[in-house]
Amino acid sequence: MVGASRGLDEMLRAAEDAAPVESVDVVARNLRERFSACAVSFWFVDLSGQEAVRLPRAGAVGEARGEAERIPLSGSVYDRVLRSQRLHQEDGGEAGCRMVAPVTNRGDCIGVLDLSVPYADDAVREAVAQAAHALAYIVVTDRRFTDLYHWGRRTTAVSLAAEIQHQLLPSASCCEAAQCTLACGLVPAEDIGGDTYDYALDQGTLHLSITDAMGHDTASALLATLAVNALRGARRAGRGVLDQAYAAHEALTEHAHGMTTGQLLRVTLETGAGELVNAGHPWPLRLRGTRTEELAVKVNLPFGVSVPVTYEVQRLDLEPGDRLVLLTDGMTEHADAVDLPALVRDTRDEHPREVVRALTGAVHDAYRGSLPDDATTIVLDWHGRSGRRHSDAGAGV
């Protein structure tokens, strides 16, 4: 175990010394020197969550753009590893043992590490799982300094509106913490223009927001930019959900012509006591036990309407075991084709990121892959002080 720890320390030091685009090379060298690993590759999950993309080797980025290797995720070993968050091992023939490990950071599935080693025992499996987990942290750090990791996730052309929208979203679509696990999803990833989700975990508070700007083009993306940054600015100044709501409304009325619906939630981590503001937004769904129900909260006017508005803070208390689902109207407009409450109930034992996939996938399929509007989902599992039910099993074997 001491040797494994030393190897991990050496890997992290080497990654810090290397260029930001050499993360995978650093991990590959480390595993090759320690375990004679070969054929080491890193596969990203693309923006749509439908394909895995092989990251090109360092120094070949210019040649590789447009020629990256891609495979469908559905039904693949990579998909199974990402869903289970467990290391996969199989006989690699003359190459020894093939291993595929999840590259995941706090529940956010970044991709998988694929390699072969001459032999595998518990120590090797543990070291490979730790290396993959460390790679997640390395990529999260290094993608601030290069476009390589952003480019690796793109398998289709991204519209200007979508480019703007993606810059508004948190860098991770999933987060695991002691008191809660949350996951978010937005489709279609390559042509969004109005929907956003946001979250932040402070020392004693969880903040969530979901917004839907009028329209579906660059103008709606600009409305979303004003709304999200007004909300974040007020939140980061320590102001509550009521002040955040008025900040978003004022930003839109002063700097734009258009409106945005939104739902803001602030939850105290110690107690699960929540404060909610609904600005013209669809009601949330709550799964408690085996019962899924719409929470009929009072709906105030959207942000940016050209009439006097009054926003109200409403109480929404969470109990351990509750699942809360926030949606935009792109998710709720197909009630005739997709029974969302039933789907939430049927997936109650799944991790929130799998619930997001199920919900957005069902809506996507209902429109036969051609969504007329953005569809956004936040799934929050509340564990309370008892600790988390779901966990990042990246180091599992």
CSV table of C-alpha atoms in Angstrom, one decimal:
chain,number,residue,atom,x,y,z
A,1,MET,CA,0.0,0.0,0.0
A,2,VAL,CA,2.9,2.3,0.7
A,3,GLY,CA,4.3,1.6,-2.7
A,4,ALA,CA,0.9,2.4,-4.3
A,5,SER,CA,0.8,5.7,-2.4
A,6,ARG,CA,4.3,6.5,-3.5
A,7,GLY,CA,3.4,5.8,-7.2
A,8,LEU,CA,0.4,8.0,-7.0
A,9,ASP,CA,2.4,10.8,-5.5
A,10,GLU,CA,5.0,10.5,-8.2
A,11,MET,CA,2.2,10.6,-10.9
A,12,LEU,CA,0.7,13.8,-9.4
A,13,ARG,CA,4.1,15.5,-9.2
A,14,ALA,CA,4.8,14.5,-12.8
A,15,ALA,CA,1.4,15.8,-14.0
A,16,GLU,CA,2.1,19.2,-12.3
A,17,ASP,CA,5.4,19.5,-14.1
A,18,ALA,CA,4.0,18.5,-17.5
A,19,ALA,CA,2.1,20.6,-20.0
A,20,PRO,CA,-1.7,20.6,-19.5
A,21,VAL,CA,-2.2,18.5,-22.7
A,22,GLU,CA,0.1,15.7,-21.4
A,23,SER,CA,-2.1,14.4,-18.6
A,24,VAL,CA,-2.7,11.0,-20.2
A,25,ASP,CA,0.9,10.6,-21.2
A,26,VAL,CA,1.9,11.2,-17.6
A,27,VAL,CA,-0.5,8.5,-16.3
A,28,ALA,CA,0.6,6.1,-19.1
A,29,ARG,CA,4.3,6.5,-18.3
A,30,ASN,CA,3.6,6.0,-14.6
A,31,LEU,CA,1.6,2.8,-15.2
A,32,ARG,CA,4.1,1.5,-17.7
A,33,GLU,CA,7.0,2.0,-15.3
A,34,ARG,CA,5.2,0.4,-12.3
A,35,PHE,CA,3.3,-2.4,-14.0
A,36,SER,CA,4.6,-2.7,-17.6
A,37,ALA,CA,1.2,-1.4,-18.8
A,38,CYS,CA,0.7,-0.9,-22.5
A,39,ALA,CA,-2.0,0.4,-24.9
A,40,VAL,CA,-3.0,3.1,-22.4
A,41,SER,CA,-5.8,5.3,-23.7
A,42,PHE,CA,-8.2,7.8,-22.3
A,43,TRP,CA,-11.8,8.0,-23.6
A,44,PHE,CA,-13.9,11.0,-23.0
A,45,VAL,CA,-17.7,11.0,-22.8
A,46,ASP,CA,-18.9,13.5,-25.4
A,47,LEU,CA,-21.3,16.4,-24.8
A,48,SER,CA,-24.4,14.4,-25.7
A,49,GLY,CA,-23.4,11.4,-23.6
A,50,GLN,CA,-23.9,9.1,-26.6
A,51,GLU,CA,-20.3,8.5,-27.7
A,52,ALA,CA,-16.8,7.9,-26.3
A,53,VAL,CA,-14.0,9.8,-27.9
A,54,ARG,CA,-10.3,8.8,-27.7
A,55,LEU,CA,-8.1,11.6,-26.7
A,56,PRO,CA,-5.1,12.0,-29.1
A,57,ARG,CA,-1.6,11.6,-27.9
A,58,ALA,CA,0.3,14.8,-26.9
A,59,GLY,CA,1.8,16.6,-29.8
A,60,ALA,CA,-0.7,15.3,-32.3
A,61,VAL,CA,-3.6,17.6,-31.6
A,62,GLY,CA,-3.4,19.6,-34.8
A,63,GLU,CA,-3.2,16.5,-36.9
A,64,ALA,CA,-5.9,14.6,-34.9
A,65,ARG,CA,-8.7,17.2,-34.9
A,66,GLY,CA,-11.6,15.9,-37.0
A,67,GLU,CA,-10.0,12.4,-37.0
A,68,ALA,CA,-10.5,11.4,-33.4
A,69,GLU,CA,-11.5,7.8,-32.8
A,70,ARG,CA,-15.2,7.6,-31.7
A,71,ILE,CA,-17.4,4.7,-30.6
A,72,PRO,CA,-21.0,4.5,-29.5
A,73,LEU,CA,-21.4,4.2,-25.7
A,74,SER,CA,-24.6,2.3,-25.6
A,75,GLY,CA,-24.0,-1.4,-24.9
A,76,SER,CA,-20.2,-0.9,-24.8
A,77,VAL,CA,-17.9,-2.0,-21.9
A,78,TYR,CA,-17.2,1.7,-21.4
A,79,ASP,CA,-20.9,2.4,-20.8
A,80,ARG,CA,-21.1,-0.5,-18.3
A,81,VAL,CA,-18.0,0.8,-16.4
A,82,LEU,CA,-19.4,4.4,-16.3
A,83,ARG,CA,-22.8,3.2,-15.1
A,84,SER,CA,-21.4,0.8,-12.4
A,85,GLN,CA,-18.4,2.9,-11.5
A,86,ARG,CA,-16.5,-0.3,-11.1
A,87,LEU,CA,-13.2,-1.4,-12.7
A,88,HIS,CA,-13.7,-4.0,-15.5
A,89,GLN,CA,-11.1,-6.7,-16.1
A,90,GLU,CA,-11.0,-9.3,-18.9
A,91,ASP,CA,-8.5,-11.6,-20.6
A,92,GLY,CA,-6.4,-9.7,-23.1
A,93,GLY,CA,-4.8,-12.7,-24.7
A,94,GLU,CA,-1.1,-12.2,-25.4
A,95,ALA,CA,-1.3,-8.7,-24.0
A,96,GLY,CA,-2.2,-10.1,-20.5
A,97,CYS,CA,-5.2,-8.5,-18.8
A,98,ARG,CA,-7.2,-5.6,-20.2
A,99,MET,CA,-8.6,-3.2,-17.6
A,100,VAL,CA,-11.1,-0.4,-18.0
A,101,ALA,CA,-11.5,2.0,-15.0
A,102,PRO,CA,-13.9,4.9,-14.5
A,103,VAL,CA,-12.3,8.4,-14.6
A,104,THR,CA,-14.8,10.2,-12.3
A,105,ASN,CA,-14.6,13.2,-10.0
A,106,ARG,CA,-17.3,13.5,-7.2
A,107,GLY,CA,-19.7,11.5,-9.3
A,108,ASP,CA,-19.0,13.5,-12.5
A,109,CYS,CA,-18.2,10.9,-15.2
A,110,ILE,CA,-15.4,12.3,-17.3
A,111,GLY,CA,-14.5,9.1,-19.2
A,112,VAL,CA,-12.6,5.9,-18.8
A,113,LEU,CA,-9.0,4.7,-18.7
A,114,ASP,CA,-8.3,1.7,-20.9
A,115,LEU,CA,-5.0,-0.3,-20.7
A,116,SER,CA,-3.4,-3.7,-20.6
A,117,VAL,CA,-1.1,-5.2,-18.1
A,118,PRO,CA,0.9,-8.5,-18.1
A,119,TYR,CA,-0.8,-9.7,-14.9
A,120,ALA,CA,-3.3,-8.4,-12.4
A,121,ASP,CA,-3.7,-9.0,-8.7
A,122,ASP,CA,-5.4,-7.0,-6.0
A,123,ALA,CA,-2.5,-4.5,-5.7
A,124,VAL,CA,-2.5,-3.9,-9.5
A,125,ARG,CA,-6.3,-3.5,-9.6
A,126,GLU,CA,-6.2,-1.0,-6.8
A,127,ALA,CA,-3.3,1.0,-8.3
A,128,VAL,CA,-5.1,1.2,-11.7
A,129,ALA,CA,-8.3,2.3,-10.1
A,130,GLN,CA,-6.4,5.0,-8.1
A,131,ALA,CA,-4.6,6.1,-11.2
A,132,ALA,CA,-7.9,6.6,-13.0
A,133,HIS,CA,-9.4,8.5,-10.1
A,134,ALA,CA,-6.3,10.7,-10.0
A,135,LEU,CA,-6.6,11.3,-13.7
A,136,ALA,CA,-10.0,12.8,-13.1
A,137,TYR,CA,-8.5,15.3,-10.8
A,138,ILE,CA,-5.7,16.0,-13.2
A,139,VAL,CA,-8.1,16.6,-16.1
A,140,VAL,CA,-10.4,18.8,-14.0
A,141,THR,CA,-7.3,21.0,-13.2
A,142,ASP,CA,-5.7,21.0,-16.6
A,143,ARG,CA,-8.8,21.7,-18.7
A,144,ARG,CA,-8.7,25.3,-17.4
A,145,PHE,CA,-5.5,25.9,-19.4
A,146,THR,CA,-6.2,24.2,-22.8
A,147,ASP,CA,-9.0,23.6,-25.3
A,148,LEU,CA,-8.0,20.0,-25.8
A,149,TYR,CA,-10.4,18.6,-23.2
A,150,HIS,CA,-13.2,20.7,-24.4
A,151,TRP,CA,-12.6,19.8,-28.0
A,152,GLY,CA,-12.4,16.1,-27.0
A,153,ARG,CA,-16.1,16.2,-25.9
A,154,ARG,CA,-17.4,17.6,-29.2
A,155,THR,CA,-18.6,15.1,-31.8
A,156,THR,CA,-20.9,17.5,-33.7
A,157,ALA,CA,-20.8,21.2,-34.6
A,158,VAL,CA,-21.9,23.5,-31.7
A,159,SER,CA,-24.0,26.5,-32.4
A,160,LEU,CA,-23.1,30.0,-31.2
A,161,ALA,CA,-26.0,29.9,-28.8
A,162,ALA,CA,-24.9,26.5,-27.4
A,163,GLU,CA,-21.3,27.8,-27.0
A,164,ILE,CA,-22.6,30.6,-24.9
A,165,GLN,CA,-24.9,28.3,-22.9
A,166,HIS,CA,-22.2,25.8,-22.1
A,167,GLN,CA,-20.0,28.6,-20.6
A,168,LEU,CA,-22.9,29.4,-18.2
A,169,LEU,CA,-23.2,25.9,-16.9
A,170,PRO,CA,-21.1,24.5,-14.0
A,171,SER,CA,-18.1,22.6,-15.2
A,172,ALA,CA,-19.4,19.4,-13.7
A,173,SER,CA,-22.9,18.1,-14.3
A,174,CYS,CA,-22.9,15.8,-11.2
A,175,CYS,CA,-21.8,16.4,-7.6
A,176,GLU,CA,-21.6,14.0,-4.7
A,177,ALA,CA,-21.5,15.3,-1.1
A,178,ALA,CA,-22.2,13.9,2.3
A,179,GLN,CA,-25.7,15.3,2.6
A,180,CYS,CA,-26.8,15.1,-1.1
A,181,THR,CA,-26.1,13.9,-4.6
A,182,LEU,CA,-27.2,15.8,-7.6
A,183,ALA,CA,-27.0,15.5,-11.3
A,184,CYS,CA,-28.1,17.8,-14.1
A,185,GLY,CA,-28.7,17.3,-17.9
A,186,LEU,CA,-29.6,19.5,-20.8
A,187,VAL,CA,-30.5,18.4,-24.4
A,188,PRO,CA,-29.8,18.8,-27.2
A,189,ALA,CA,-26.3,19.6,-26.2
A,190,GLU,CA,-25.1,20.9,-29.5
A,191,ASP,CA,-27.9,23.3,-30.2
A,192,ILE,CA,-29.2,24.7,-26.9
A,193,GLY,CA,-30.3,28.3,-26.5
A,194,GLY,CA,-32.1,29.4,-23.4
A,195,ASP,CA,-32.0,26.7,-20.7
A,196,THR,CA,-29.5,26.7,-17.8
A,197,TYR,CA,-28.9,24.9,-14.6
A,198,ASP,CA,-26.6,25.9,-11.8
A,199,TYR,CA,-25.6,24.8,-8.3
A,200,ALA,CA,-23.1,25.6,-5.5
A,201,LEU,CA,-22.3,23.9,-2.3
A,202,ASP,CA,-21.2,26.3,0.5
A,203,GLN,CA,-20.2,25.4,4.0
A,204,GLY,CA,-23.7,25.1,5.3
A,205,THR,CA,-25.9,25.6,2.2
A,206,LEU,CA,-26.8,24.0,-1.1
A,207,HIS,CA,-27.9,26.5,-3.9
A,208,LEU,CA,-29.8,25.3,-7.0
A,209,SER,CA,-31.3,27.2,-9.9
A,210,ILE,CA,-32.9,26.2,-13.2
A,211,THR,CA,-33.9,28.8,-15.8
A,212,ASP,CA,-35.5,28.9,-19.2
A,213,ALA,CA,-35.0,32.1,-21.3
A,214,MET,CA,-37.6,33.0,-23.9
A,215,GLY,CA,-36.8,31.8,-27.4
A,216,HIS,CA,-34.3,29.3,-28.8
A,217,ASP,CA,-31.5,31.2,-30.4
A,218,THR,CA,-28.5,33.5,-29.6
A,219,ALA,CA,-30.9,36.2,-28.2
A,220,SER,CA,-32.2,33.7,-25.7
A,221,ALA,CA,-28.6,32.7,-24.8
A,222,LEU,CA,-27.9,36.3,-24.1
A,223,LEU,CA,-31.0,36.5,-21.9
A,224,ALA,CA,-29.8,33.5,-20.0
A,225,THR,CA,-26.3,35.1,-19.6
A,226,LEU,CA,-27.8,38.1,-17.9
A,227,ALA,CA,-30.1,35.9,-15.6
A,228,VAL,CA,-27.4,33.4,-14.6
A,229,ASN,CA,-24.8,36.0,-13.8
A,230,ALA,CA,-27.2,38.2,-11.9
A,231,LEU,CA,-28.2,35.1,-9.8
A,232,ARG,CA,-24.6,34.2,-9.2
A,233,GLY,CA,-23.5,37.7,-8.4
A,234,ALA,CA,-26.3,38.0,-5.7
A,235,ARG,CA,-25.6,34.5,-4.4
A,236,ARG,CA,-21.8,35.1,-4.2
A,237,ALA,CA,-22.5,38.4,-2.3
A,238,GLY,CA,-24.2,36.3,0.3
A,239,ARG,CA,-27.8,37.3,-0.6
A,240,GLY,CA,-30.7,34.9,-0.2
A,241,VAL,CA,-33.1,33.5,-2.9
A,242,LEU,CA,-35.4,36.5,-2.7
A,243,ASP,CA,-32.7,39.0,-3.4
A,244,GLN,CA,-31.3,36.7,-6.1
A,245,ALA,CA,-34.7,36.7,-7.8
A,246,TYR,CA,-35.0,40.4,-7.8
A,247,ALA,CA,-31.4,40.7,-9.1
A,248,ALA,CA,-32.3,38.5,-12.1
A,249,HIS,CA,-35.5,40.5,-12.8
A,250,GLU,CA,-33.7,43.8,-12.6
A,251,ALA,CA,-30.9,42.6,-14.9
A,252,LEU,CA,-33.3,41.6,-17.6
A,253,THR,CA,-35.6,44.7,-17.3
A,254,GLU,CA,-32.6,47.1,-17.4
A,255,HIS,CA,-30.4,45.4,-20.1
A,256,ALA,CA,-32.7,43.3,-22.3
A,257,HIS,CA,-36.1,42.8,-23.8
A,258,GLY,CA,-37.4,39.4,-22.9
A,259,MET,CA,-38.2,37.2,-20.0
A,260,THR,CA,-36.9,34.1,-18.3
A,261,THR,CA,-38.7,31.7,-16.1
A,262,GLY,CA,-36.7,30.3,-13.2
A,263,GLN,CA,-36.8,28.3,-10.0
A,264,LEU,CA,-34.4,29.0,-7.1
A,265,LEU,CA,-33.8,26.7,-4.2
A,266,ARG,CA,-31.6,27.2,-1.1
A,267,VAL,CA,-31.3,24.2,1.3
A,268,THR,CA,-29.7,24.2,4.7
A,269,LEU,CA,-27.4,21.2,4.9
A,270,GLU,CA,-27.8,20.7,8.6
A,271,THR,CA,-31.6,20.4,8.6
A,272,GLY,CA,-32.9,20.0,5.0
A,273,ALA,CA,-35.0,23.1,5.3
A,274,GLY,CA,-35.4,24.7,1.9
A,275,GLU,CA,-36.4,28.1,0.6
A,276,LEU,CA,-37.8,28.3,-2.9
A,277,VAL,CA,-38.8,31.0,-5.3
A,278,ASN,CA,-40.7,30.1,-8.5
A,279,ALA,CA,-40.7,32.6,-11.3
A,280,GLY,CA,-43.2,31.3,-13.8
A,281,HIS,CA,-41.5,27.9,-13.8
A,282,PRO,CA,-43.0,24.3,-14.0
A,283,TRP,CA,-43.6,22.7,-10.6
A,284,PRO,CA,-41.0,20.4,-9.2
A,285,LEU,CA,-41.5,16.7,-8.7
A,286,ARG,CA,-40.8,14.9,-5.4
A,287,LEU,CA,-40.3,11.2,-4.8
A,288,ARG,CA,-40.9,10.3,-1.2
A,289,GLY,CA,-40.9,6.6,-0.5
A,290,THR,CA,-42.8,5.1,-3.5
A,291,ARG,CA,-44.9,8.2,-4.2
A,292,THR,CA,-44.1,10.7,-6.8
A,293,GLU,CA,-46.0,14.0,-6.8
A,294,GLU,CA,-45.9,17.5,-8.2
A,295,LEU,CA,-45.3,20.1,-5.6
A,296,ALA,CA,-48.0,22.7,-6.2
A,297,VAL,CA,-45.9,25.7,-5.2
A,298,LYS,CA,-47.1,29.3,-5.8
A,299,VAL,CA,-45.9,30.6,-9.2
A,300,ASN,CA,-44.8,34.2,-9.4
A,301,LEU,CA,-44.2,36.1,-12.7
A,302,PRO,CA,-41.1,35.4,-14.8
A,303,PHE,CA,-37.9,37.5,-14.5
A,304,GLY,CA,-37.9,40.4,-16.9
A,305,VAL,CA,-41.7,40.9,-17.4
A,306,SER,CA,-42.6,44.6,-18.0
A,307,VAL,CA,-45.0,44.9,-15.1
A,308,PRO,CA,-44.4,45.3,-11.3
A,309,VAL,CA,-43.5,41.9,-9.8
A,310,THR,CA,-43.5,40.5,-6.3
A,311,TYR,CA,-41.5,37.4,-5.5
A,312,GLU,CA,-42.2,35.2,-2.5
A,313,VAL,CA,-40.1,32.7,-0.6
A,314,GLN,CA,-41.8,29.4,0.0
A,315,ARG,CA,-40.9,26.6,2.4
A,316,LEU,CA,-39.8,23.2,0.9
A,317,ASP,CA,-38.5,20.8,3.5
A,318,LEU,CA,-36.5,17.8,2.5
A,319,GLU,CA,-36.4,14.5,4.4
A,320,PRO,CA,-33.6,11.9,4.1
A,321,GLY,CA,-34.4,9.6,1.2
A,322,ASP,CA,-36.3,12.3,-0.7
A,323,ARG,CA,-35.6,12.8,-4.4
A,324,LEU,CA,-36.4,16.2,-5.9
A,325,VAL,CA,-36.6,16.8,-9.7
A,326,LEU,CA,-36.5,20.2,-11.2
A,327,LEU,CA,-37.5,20.6,-14.9
A,328,THR,CA,-37.9,23.1,-17.7
A,329,ASP,CA,-41.0,23.1,-19.8
A,330,GLY,CA,-39.1,21.3,-22.6
A,331,MET,CA,-39.3,18.3,-20.3
A,332,THR,CA,-43.0,18.7,-19.3
A,333,GLU,CA,-44.6,19.5,-22.7
A,334,HIS,CA,-44.9,15.8,-23.7
A,335,ALA,CA,-47.0,14.5,-20.8
A,336,ASP,CA,-49.0,12.5,-23.3
A,337,ALA,CA,-45.9,10.6,-24.5
A,338,VAL,CA,-43.7,10.5,-21.4
A,339,ASP,CA,-45.1,9.8,-17.9
A,340,LEU,CA,-42.4,11.6,-16.0
A,341,PRO,CA,-43.7,10.9,-12.5
A,342,ALA,CA,-43.9,7.2,-13.2
A,343,LEU,CA,-40.4,7.3,-14.7
A,344,VAL,CA,-39.1,9.0,-11.6
A,345,ARG,CA,-40.7,6.4,-9.4
A,346,ASP,CA,-39.4,3.5,-11.6
A,347,THR,CA,-35.8,4.7,-11.4
A,348,ARG,CA,-35.9,5.4,-7.6
A,349,ASP,CA,-32.9,3.0,-7.0
A,350,GLU,CA,-30.7,4.5,-9.7
A,351,HIS,CA,-28.0,7.1,-9.2
A,352,PRO,CA,-29.2,10.7,-10.0
A,353,ARG,CA,-27.0,10.8,-13.1
A,354,GLU,CA,-28.8,7.7,-14.4
A,355,VAL,CA,-32.2,9.2,-13.7
A,356,VAL,CA,-31.2,12.3,-15.7
A,357,ARG,CA,-30.2,10.0,-18.6
A,358,ALA,CA,-33.5,8.1,-18.3
A,359,LEU,CA,-35.7,11.3,-18.2
A,360,THR,CA,-33.9,13.3,-20.9
A,361,GLY,CA,-33.6,10.1,-23.1
A,362,ALA,CA,-37.3,9.4,-22.8
A,363,VAL,CA,-38.2,13.0,-23.9
A,364,HIS,CA,-35.6,12.9,-26.7
A,365,ASP,CA,-37.1,9.6,-28.0
A,366,ALA,CA,-40.6,11.0,-27.7
A,367,TYR,CA,-39.5,13.6,-30.3
A,368,ARG,CA,-37.6,11.0,-32.4
A,369,GLY,CA,-34.4,12.8,-31.7
A,370,SER,CA,-35.6,16.2,-33.0
A,371,LEU,CA,-36.4,18.4,-29.9
A,372,PRO,CA,-38.2,21.6,-30.7
A,373,ASP,CA,-37.0,23.2,-27.5
A,374,ASP,CA,-34.3,22.7,-24.8
A,375,ALA,CA,-35.1,20.1,-22.1
A,376,THR,CA,-33.3,20.4,-18.8
A,377,THR,CA,-33.4,18.4,-15.6
A,378,ILE,CA,-31.9,18.5,-12.1
A,379,VAL,CA,-32.2,15.5,-9.9
A,380,LEU,CA,-31.4,16.0,-6.2
A,381,ASP,CA,-31.1,13.1,-3.8
A,382,TRP,CA,-31.3,14.3,-0.2
A,383,HIS,CA,-29.4,12.1,2.3
A,384,GLY,CA,-29.4,14.4,5.3
A,385,ARG,CA,-27.1,14.1,8.2
A,386,SER,CA,-27.1,10.3,7.9
A,387,GLY,CA,-24.7,10.5,5.0
A,388,ARG,CA,-24.9,9.7,1.3
A,389,ARG,CA,-26.6,6.7,-0.2
A,390,HIS,CA,-24.8,7.0,-3.5
A,391,SER,CA,-21.0,7.3,-3.7
A,392,ASP,CA,-18.3,7.7,-6.2
A,393,ALA,CA,-17.0,4.1,-6.6
A,394,GLY,CA,-14.1,5.1,-8.8
A,395,ALA,CA,-11.7,3.2,-6.6
A,396,GLY,CA,-13.8,0.1,-6.6
A,397,VAL,CA,-12.8,-3.2,-8.0
